[in-house]
mmCIF file of C-alpha atoms in Angstrom:
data_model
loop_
_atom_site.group_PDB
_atom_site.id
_atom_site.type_symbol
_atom_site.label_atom_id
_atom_site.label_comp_id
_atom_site.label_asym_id
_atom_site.label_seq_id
_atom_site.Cartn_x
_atom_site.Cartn_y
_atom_site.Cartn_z
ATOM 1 C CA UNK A 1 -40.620 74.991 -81.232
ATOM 2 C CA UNK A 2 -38.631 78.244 -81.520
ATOM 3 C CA UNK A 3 -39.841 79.488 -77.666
ATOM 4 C CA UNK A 4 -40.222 82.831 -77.005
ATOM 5 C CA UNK A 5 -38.716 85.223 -79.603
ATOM 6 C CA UNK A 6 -37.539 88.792 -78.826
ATOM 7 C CA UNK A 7 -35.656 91.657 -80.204
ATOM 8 C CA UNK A 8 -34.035 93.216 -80.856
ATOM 9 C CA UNK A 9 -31.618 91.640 -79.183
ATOM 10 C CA UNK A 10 -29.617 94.777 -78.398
ATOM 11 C CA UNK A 11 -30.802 98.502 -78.385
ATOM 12 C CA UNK A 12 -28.172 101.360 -77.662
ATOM 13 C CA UNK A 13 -30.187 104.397 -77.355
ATOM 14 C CA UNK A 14 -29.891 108.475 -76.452
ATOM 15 C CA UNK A 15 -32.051 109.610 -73.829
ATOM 16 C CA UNK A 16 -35.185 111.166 -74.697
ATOM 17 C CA UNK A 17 -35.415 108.998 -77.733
ATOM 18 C CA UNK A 18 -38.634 105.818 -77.451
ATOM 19 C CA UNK A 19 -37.810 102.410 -77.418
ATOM 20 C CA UNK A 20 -39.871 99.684 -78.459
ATOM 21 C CA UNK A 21 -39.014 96.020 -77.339
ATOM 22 C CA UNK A 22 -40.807 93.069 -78.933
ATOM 23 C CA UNK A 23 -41.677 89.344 -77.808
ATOM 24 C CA UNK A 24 -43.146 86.286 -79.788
ATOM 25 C CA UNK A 25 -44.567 83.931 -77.028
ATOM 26 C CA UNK A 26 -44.708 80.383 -77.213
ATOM 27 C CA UNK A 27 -47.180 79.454 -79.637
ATOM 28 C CA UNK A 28 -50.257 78.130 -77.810
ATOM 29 C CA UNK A 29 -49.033 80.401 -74.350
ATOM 30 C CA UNK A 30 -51.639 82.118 -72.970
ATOM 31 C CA UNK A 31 -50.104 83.829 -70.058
ATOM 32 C CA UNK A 32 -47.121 86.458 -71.342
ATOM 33 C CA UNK A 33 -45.023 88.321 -69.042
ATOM 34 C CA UNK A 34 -42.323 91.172 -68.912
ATOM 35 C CA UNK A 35 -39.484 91.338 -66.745
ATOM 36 C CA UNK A 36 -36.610 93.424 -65.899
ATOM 37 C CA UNK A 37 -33.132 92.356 -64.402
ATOM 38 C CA UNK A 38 -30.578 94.469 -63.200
ATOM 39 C CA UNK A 39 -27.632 94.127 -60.673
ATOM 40 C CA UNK A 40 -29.144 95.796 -57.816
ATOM 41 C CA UNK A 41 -32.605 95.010 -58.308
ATOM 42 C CA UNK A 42 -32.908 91.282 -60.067
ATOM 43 C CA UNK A 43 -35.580 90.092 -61.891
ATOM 44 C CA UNK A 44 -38.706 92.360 -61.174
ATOM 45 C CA UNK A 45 -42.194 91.524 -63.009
ATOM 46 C CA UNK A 46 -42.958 94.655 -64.593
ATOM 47 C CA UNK A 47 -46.630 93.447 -66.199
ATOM 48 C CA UNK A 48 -48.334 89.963 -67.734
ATOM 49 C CA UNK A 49 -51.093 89.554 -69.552
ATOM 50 C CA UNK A 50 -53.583 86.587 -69.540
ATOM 51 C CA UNK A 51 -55.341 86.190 -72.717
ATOM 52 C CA UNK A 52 -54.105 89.127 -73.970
ATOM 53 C CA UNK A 53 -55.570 90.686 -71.303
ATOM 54 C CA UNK A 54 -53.412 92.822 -68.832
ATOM 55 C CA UNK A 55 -53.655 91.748 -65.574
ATOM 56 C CA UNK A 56 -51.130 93.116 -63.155
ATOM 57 C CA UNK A 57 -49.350 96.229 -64.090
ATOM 58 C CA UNK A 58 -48.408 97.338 -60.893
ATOM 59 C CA UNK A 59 -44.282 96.651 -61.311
ATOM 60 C CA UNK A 60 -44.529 98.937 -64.090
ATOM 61 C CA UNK A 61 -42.480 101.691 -62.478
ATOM 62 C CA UNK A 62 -43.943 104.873 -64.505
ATOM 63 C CA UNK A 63 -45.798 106.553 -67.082
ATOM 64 C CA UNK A 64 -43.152 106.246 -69.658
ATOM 65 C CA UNK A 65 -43.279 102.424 -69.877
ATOM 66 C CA UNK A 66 -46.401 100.852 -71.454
ATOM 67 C CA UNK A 67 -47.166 97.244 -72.598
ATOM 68 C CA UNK A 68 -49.598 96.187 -75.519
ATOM 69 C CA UNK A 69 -50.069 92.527 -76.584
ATOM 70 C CA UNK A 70 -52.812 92.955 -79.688
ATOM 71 C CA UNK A 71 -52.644 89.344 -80.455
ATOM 72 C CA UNK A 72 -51.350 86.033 -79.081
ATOM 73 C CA UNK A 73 -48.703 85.723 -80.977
ATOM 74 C CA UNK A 74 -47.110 89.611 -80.365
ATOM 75 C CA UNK A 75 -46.633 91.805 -77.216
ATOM 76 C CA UNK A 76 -44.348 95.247 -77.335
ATOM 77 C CA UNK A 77 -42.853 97.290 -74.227
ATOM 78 C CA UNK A 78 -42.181 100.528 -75.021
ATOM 79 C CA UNK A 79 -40.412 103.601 -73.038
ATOM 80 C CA UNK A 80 -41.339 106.826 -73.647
ATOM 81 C CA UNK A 81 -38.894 108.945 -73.343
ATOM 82 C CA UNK A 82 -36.602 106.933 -72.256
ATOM 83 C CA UNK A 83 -33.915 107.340 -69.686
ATOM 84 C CA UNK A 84 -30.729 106.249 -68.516
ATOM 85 C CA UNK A 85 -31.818 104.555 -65.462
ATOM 86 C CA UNK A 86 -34.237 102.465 -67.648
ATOM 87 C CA UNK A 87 -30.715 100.381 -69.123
ATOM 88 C CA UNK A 88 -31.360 96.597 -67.847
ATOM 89 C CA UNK A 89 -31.809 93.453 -69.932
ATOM 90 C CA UNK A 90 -35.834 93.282 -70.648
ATOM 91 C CA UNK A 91 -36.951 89.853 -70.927
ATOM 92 C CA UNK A 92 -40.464 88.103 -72.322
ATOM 93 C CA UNK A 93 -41.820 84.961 -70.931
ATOM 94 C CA UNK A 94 -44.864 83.222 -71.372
ATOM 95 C CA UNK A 95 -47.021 79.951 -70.099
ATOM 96 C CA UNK A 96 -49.306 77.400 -71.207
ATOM 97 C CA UNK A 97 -51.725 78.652 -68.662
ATOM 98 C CA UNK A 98 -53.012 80.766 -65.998
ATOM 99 C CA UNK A 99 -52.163 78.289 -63.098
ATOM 100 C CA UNK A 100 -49.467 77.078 -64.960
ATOM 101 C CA UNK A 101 -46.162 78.861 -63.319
ATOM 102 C CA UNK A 102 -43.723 77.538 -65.619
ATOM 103 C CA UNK A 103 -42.899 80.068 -67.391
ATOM 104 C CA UNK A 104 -40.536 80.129 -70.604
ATOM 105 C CA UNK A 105 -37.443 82.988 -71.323
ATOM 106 C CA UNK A 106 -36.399 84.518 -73.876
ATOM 107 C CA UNK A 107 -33.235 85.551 -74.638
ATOM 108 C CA UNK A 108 -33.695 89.310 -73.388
ATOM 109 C CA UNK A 109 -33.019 92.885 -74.846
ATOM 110 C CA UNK A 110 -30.358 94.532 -73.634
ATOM 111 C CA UNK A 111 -30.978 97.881 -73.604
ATOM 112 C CA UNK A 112 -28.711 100.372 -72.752
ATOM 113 C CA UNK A 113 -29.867 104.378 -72.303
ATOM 114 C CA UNK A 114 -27.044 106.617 -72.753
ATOM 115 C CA UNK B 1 -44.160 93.773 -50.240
ATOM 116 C CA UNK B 2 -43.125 89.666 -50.791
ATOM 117 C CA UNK B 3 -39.782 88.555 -50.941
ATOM 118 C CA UNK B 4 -37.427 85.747 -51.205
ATOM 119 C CA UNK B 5 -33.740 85.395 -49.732
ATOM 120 C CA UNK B 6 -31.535 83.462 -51.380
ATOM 121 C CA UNK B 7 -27.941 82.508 -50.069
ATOM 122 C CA UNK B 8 -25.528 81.869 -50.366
ATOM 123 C CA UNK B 9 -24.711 84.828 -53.373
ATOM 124 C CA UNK B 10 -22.225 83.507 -54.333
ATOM 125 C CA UNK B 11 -19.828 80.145 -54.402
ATOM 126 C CA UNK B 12 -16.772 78.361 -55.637
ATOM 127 C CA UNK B 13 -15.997 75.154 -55.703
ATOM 128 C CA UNK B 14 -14.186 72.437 -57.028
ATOM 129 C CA UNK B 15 -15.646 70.558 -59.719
ATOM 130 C CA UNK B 16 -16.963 66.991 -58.457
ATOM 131 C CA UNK B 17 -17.619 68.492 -54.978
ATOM 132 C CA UNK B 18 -21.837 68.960 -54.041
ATOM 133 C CA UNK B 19 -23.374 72.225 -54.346
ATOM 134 C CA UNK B 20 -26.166 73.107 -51.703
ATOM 135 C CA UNK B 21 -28.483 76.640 -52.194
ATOM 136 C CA UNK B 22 -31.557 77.138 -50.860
ATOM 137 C CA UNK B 23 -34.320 80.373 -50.482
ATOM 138 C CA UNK B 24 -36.561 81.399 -47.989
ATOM 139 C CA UNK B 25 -39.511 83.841 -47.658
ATOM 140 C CA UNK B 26 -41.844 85.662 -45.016
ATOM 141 C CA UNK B 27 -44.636 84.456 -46.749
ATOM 142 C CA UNK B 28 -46.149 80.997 -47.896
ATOM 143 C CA UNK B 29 -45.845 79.688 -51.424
ATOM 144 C CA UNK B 30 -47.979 77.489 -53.343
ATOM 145 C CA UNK B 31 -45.123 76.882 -55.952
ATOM 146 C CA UNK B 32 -41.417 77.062 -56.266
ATOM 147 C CA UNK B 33 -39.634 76.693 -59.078
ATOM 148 C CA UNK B 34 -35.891 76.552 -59.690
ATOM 149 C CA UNK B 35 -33.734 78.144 -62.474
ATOM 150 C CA UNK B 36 -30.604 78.763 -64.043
ATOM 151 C CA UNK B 37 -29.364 81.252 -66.557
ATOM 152 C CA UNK B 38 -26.237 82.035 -68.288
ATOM 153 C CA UNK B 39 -24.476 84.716 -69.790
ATOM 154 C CA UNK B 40 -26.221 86.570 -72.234
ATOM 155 C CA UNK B 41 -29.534 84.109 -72.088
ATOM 156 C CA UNK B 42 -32.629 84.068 -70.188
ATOM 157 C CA UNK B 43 -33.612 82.106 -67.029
ATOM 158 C CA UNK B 44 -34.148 78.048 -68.001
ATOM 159 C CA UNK B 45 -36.257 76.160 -65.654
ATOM 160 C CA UNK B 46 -34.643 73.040 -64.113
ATOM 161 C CA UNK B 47 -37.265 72.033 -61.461
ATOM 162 C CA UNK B 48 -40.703 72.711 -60.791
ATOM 163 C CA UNK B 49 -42.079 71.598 -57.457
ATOM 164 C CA UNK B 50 -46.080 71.849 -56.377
ATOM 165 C CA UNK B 51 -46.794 70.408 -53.143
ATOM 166 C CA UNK B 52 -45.031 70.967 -49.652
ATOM 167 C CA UNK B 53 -42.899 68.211 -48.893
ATOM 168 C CA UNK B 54 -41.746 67.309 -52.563
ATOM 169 C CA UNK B 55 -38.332 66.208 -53.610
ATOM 170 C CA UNK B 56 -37.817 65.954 -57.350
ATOM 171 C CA UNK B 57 -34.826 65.420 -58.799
ATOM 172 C CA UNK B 58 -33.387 66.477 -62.656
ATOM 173 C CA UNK B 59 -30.356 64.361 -62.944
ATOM 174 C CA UNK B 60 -27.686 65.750 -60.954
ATOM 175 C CA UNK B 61 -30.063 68.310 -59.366
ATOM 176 C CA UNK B 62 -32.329 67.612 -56.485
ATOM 177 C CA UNK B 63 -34.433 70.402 -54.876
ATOM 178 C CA UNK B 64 -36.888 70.318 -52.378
ATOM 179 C CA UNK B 65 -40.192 72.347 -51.048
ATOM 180 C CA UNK B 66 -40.235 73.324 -47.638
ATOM 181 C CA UNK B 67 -43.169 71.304 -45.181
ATOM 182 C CA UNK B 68 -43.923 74.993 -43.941
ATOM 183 C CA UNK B 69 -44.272 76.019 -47.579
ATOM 184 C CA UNK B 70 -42.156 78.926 -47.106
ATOM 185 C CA UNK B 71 -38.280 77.537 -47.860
ATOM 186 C CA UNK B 72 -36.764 75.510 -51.015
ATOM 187 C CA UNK B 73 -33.346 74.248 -51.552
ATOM 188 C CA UNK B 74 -31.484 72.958 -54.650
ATOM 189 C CA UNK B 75 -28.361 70.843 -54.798
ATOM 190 C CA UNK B 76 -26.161 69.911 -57.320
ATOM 191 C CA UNK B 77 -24.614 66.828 -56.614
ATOM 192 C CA UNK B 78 -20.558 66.114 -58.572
ATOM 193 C CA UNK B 79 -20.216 69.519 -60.017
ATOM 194 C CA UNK B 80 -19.131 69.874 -63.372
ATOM 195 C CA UNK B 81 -17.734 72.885 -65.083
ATOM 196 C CA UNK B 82 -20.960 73.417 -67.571
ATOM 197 C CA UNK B 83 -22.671 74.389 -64.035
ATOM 198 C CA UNK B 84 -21.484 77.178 -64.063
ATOM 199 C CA UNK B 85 -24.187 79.845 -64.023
ATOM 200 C CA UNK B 86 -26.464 82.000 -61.865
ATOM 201 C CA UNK B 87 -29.513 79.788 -60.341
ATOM 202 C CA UNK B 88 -32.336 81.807 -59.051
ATOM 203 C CA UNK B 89 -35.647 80.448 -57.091
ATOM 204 C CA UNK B 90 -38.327 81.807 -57.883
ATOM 205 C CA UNK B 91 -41.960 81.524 -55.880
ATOM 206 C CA UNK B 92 -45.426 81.878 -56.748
ATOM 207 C CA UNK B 93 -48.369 82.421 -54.511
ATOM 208 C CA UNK B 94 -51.875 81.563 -54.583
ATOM 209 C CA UNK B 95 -53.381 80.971 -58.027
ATOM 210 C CA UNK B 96 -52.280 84.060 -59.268
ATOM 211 C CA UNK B 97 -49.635 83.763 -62.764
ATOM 212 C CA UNK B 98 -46.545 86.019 -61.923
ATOM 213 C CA UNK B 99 -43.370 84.744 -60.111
ATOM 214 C CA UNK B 100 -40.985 86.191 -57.604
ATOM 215 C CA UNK B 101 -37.569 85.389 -57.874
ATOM 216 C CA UNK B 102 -34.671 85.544 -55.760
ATOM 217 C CA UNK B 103 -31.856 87.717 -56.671
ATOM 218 C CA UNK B 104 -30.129 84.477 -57.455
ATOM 219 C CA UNK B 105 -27.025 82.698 -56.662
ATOM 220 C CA UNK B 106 -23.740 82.819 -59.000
ATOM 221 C CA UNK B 107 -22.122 79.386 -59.021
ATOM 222 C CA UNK B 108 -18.478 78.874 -60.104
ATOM 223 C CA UNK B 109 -16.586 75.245 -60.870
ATOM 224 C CA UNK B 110 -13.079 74.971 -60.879
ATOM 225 C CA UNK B 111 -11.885 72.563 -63.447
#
């Protein structure tokens, strides 16, 4: 199994611009979830879906950041606009199930707002 | 809002000596899970534990869940330089799928 897949794997951006960040779950995951890590802050659930179904959004800090996951196999973050205080490494995770907390990385984005 | 505490932030030790971290929270966990990342990777889970009371041990690592549900510690028993790493708990409550971690603790082995 590859686990979970993201990229890019780096994204160097200018403020204002939108940012799209991309994660291939486990296949056979039905729980996905986004997370953020900085220094000051850690690792903070932003949203996760269930059956491609979003089911907790409320660590999604604003308006500019919105989550999609069309299929089971595909899930996008995306900024819009995006801004300096947004630069963090952006990492995907998913689970075989709902009660099932053990959850699988990836290796992250690093994104970096400048 | 919940959170966890994890201490100690930060440690160095000699490689071979025992390693001993451990988290606590305000609130009661059903789960706790344990797990380490490295530079430039994402979190890898070492240890899952379910039910209050529960030791389970990974080779070299041991952690336990906390009889009042709301504590877990992890040690690392003859620490070896490929230990190095940040190892974050990380807690889950009630039957609900998301996990909150710790803010982690950064372990470094002298050869």
């Amino acid at each position: 199994d590859a686990g979970v897949i993201q990229s890019p794997r780096h994204e160097v951006t200018e403020m204002g611009q939108e940012v799209t960040l991309r994660c291939k779950p486990i296949s056979g995951h039905n729980s996905l979830f986004w997370y953020r890590q900085t220094m000051m802050r850690g690792l903070e659930l932003l949203i996760y879906f269930n059956n491609n179904v979003p089911i907790d959004d409320s660590g999604m800090p604003e308006d500019r950041f919105s989550a999609k996951m069309p299929n089971a196999s595909f899930s996008t973050l995306k900024i819009q606009p995006s801004e300096p205080r947004d630069s963090a490494v952006y990492f995907c995770a998913s689970s075989s199930g709902w009660e099932n907390t053990e959850a699988f990385f990836g290796q992250g984005t690093r994104l970096t707002v400048v | 809002g919940q959170q966890l505490n994890q201490s100690p932030q930060s440690m160095f030790i000699q490689e071979g000596e025992d390693v001993s971290m451990n988290c606590t929270s305000s609130s009661i966990f059903n789960t706790w899970l344990w797990y380490k990342q490295e530079p430039g990777e994402g979190p890898v889970l070492l240890i899952a534990l379910y039910k209050a009371g529960e030791l389970t041990s990974n080779g070299r690592l041991t952690a336990q869940f906390g009889i009042t549900r709301k504590d877990s510690f992890l040690n690392i028993s003859a620490s070896i330089p490929s230990d190095v790493g940040i190892y974050f708990c990380a807690g889950q409550r009630g039957s609900q799928g998301n996990l909150i971690f710790g803010k982690g603790t950064k372990l470094s082995v002298k050869p």
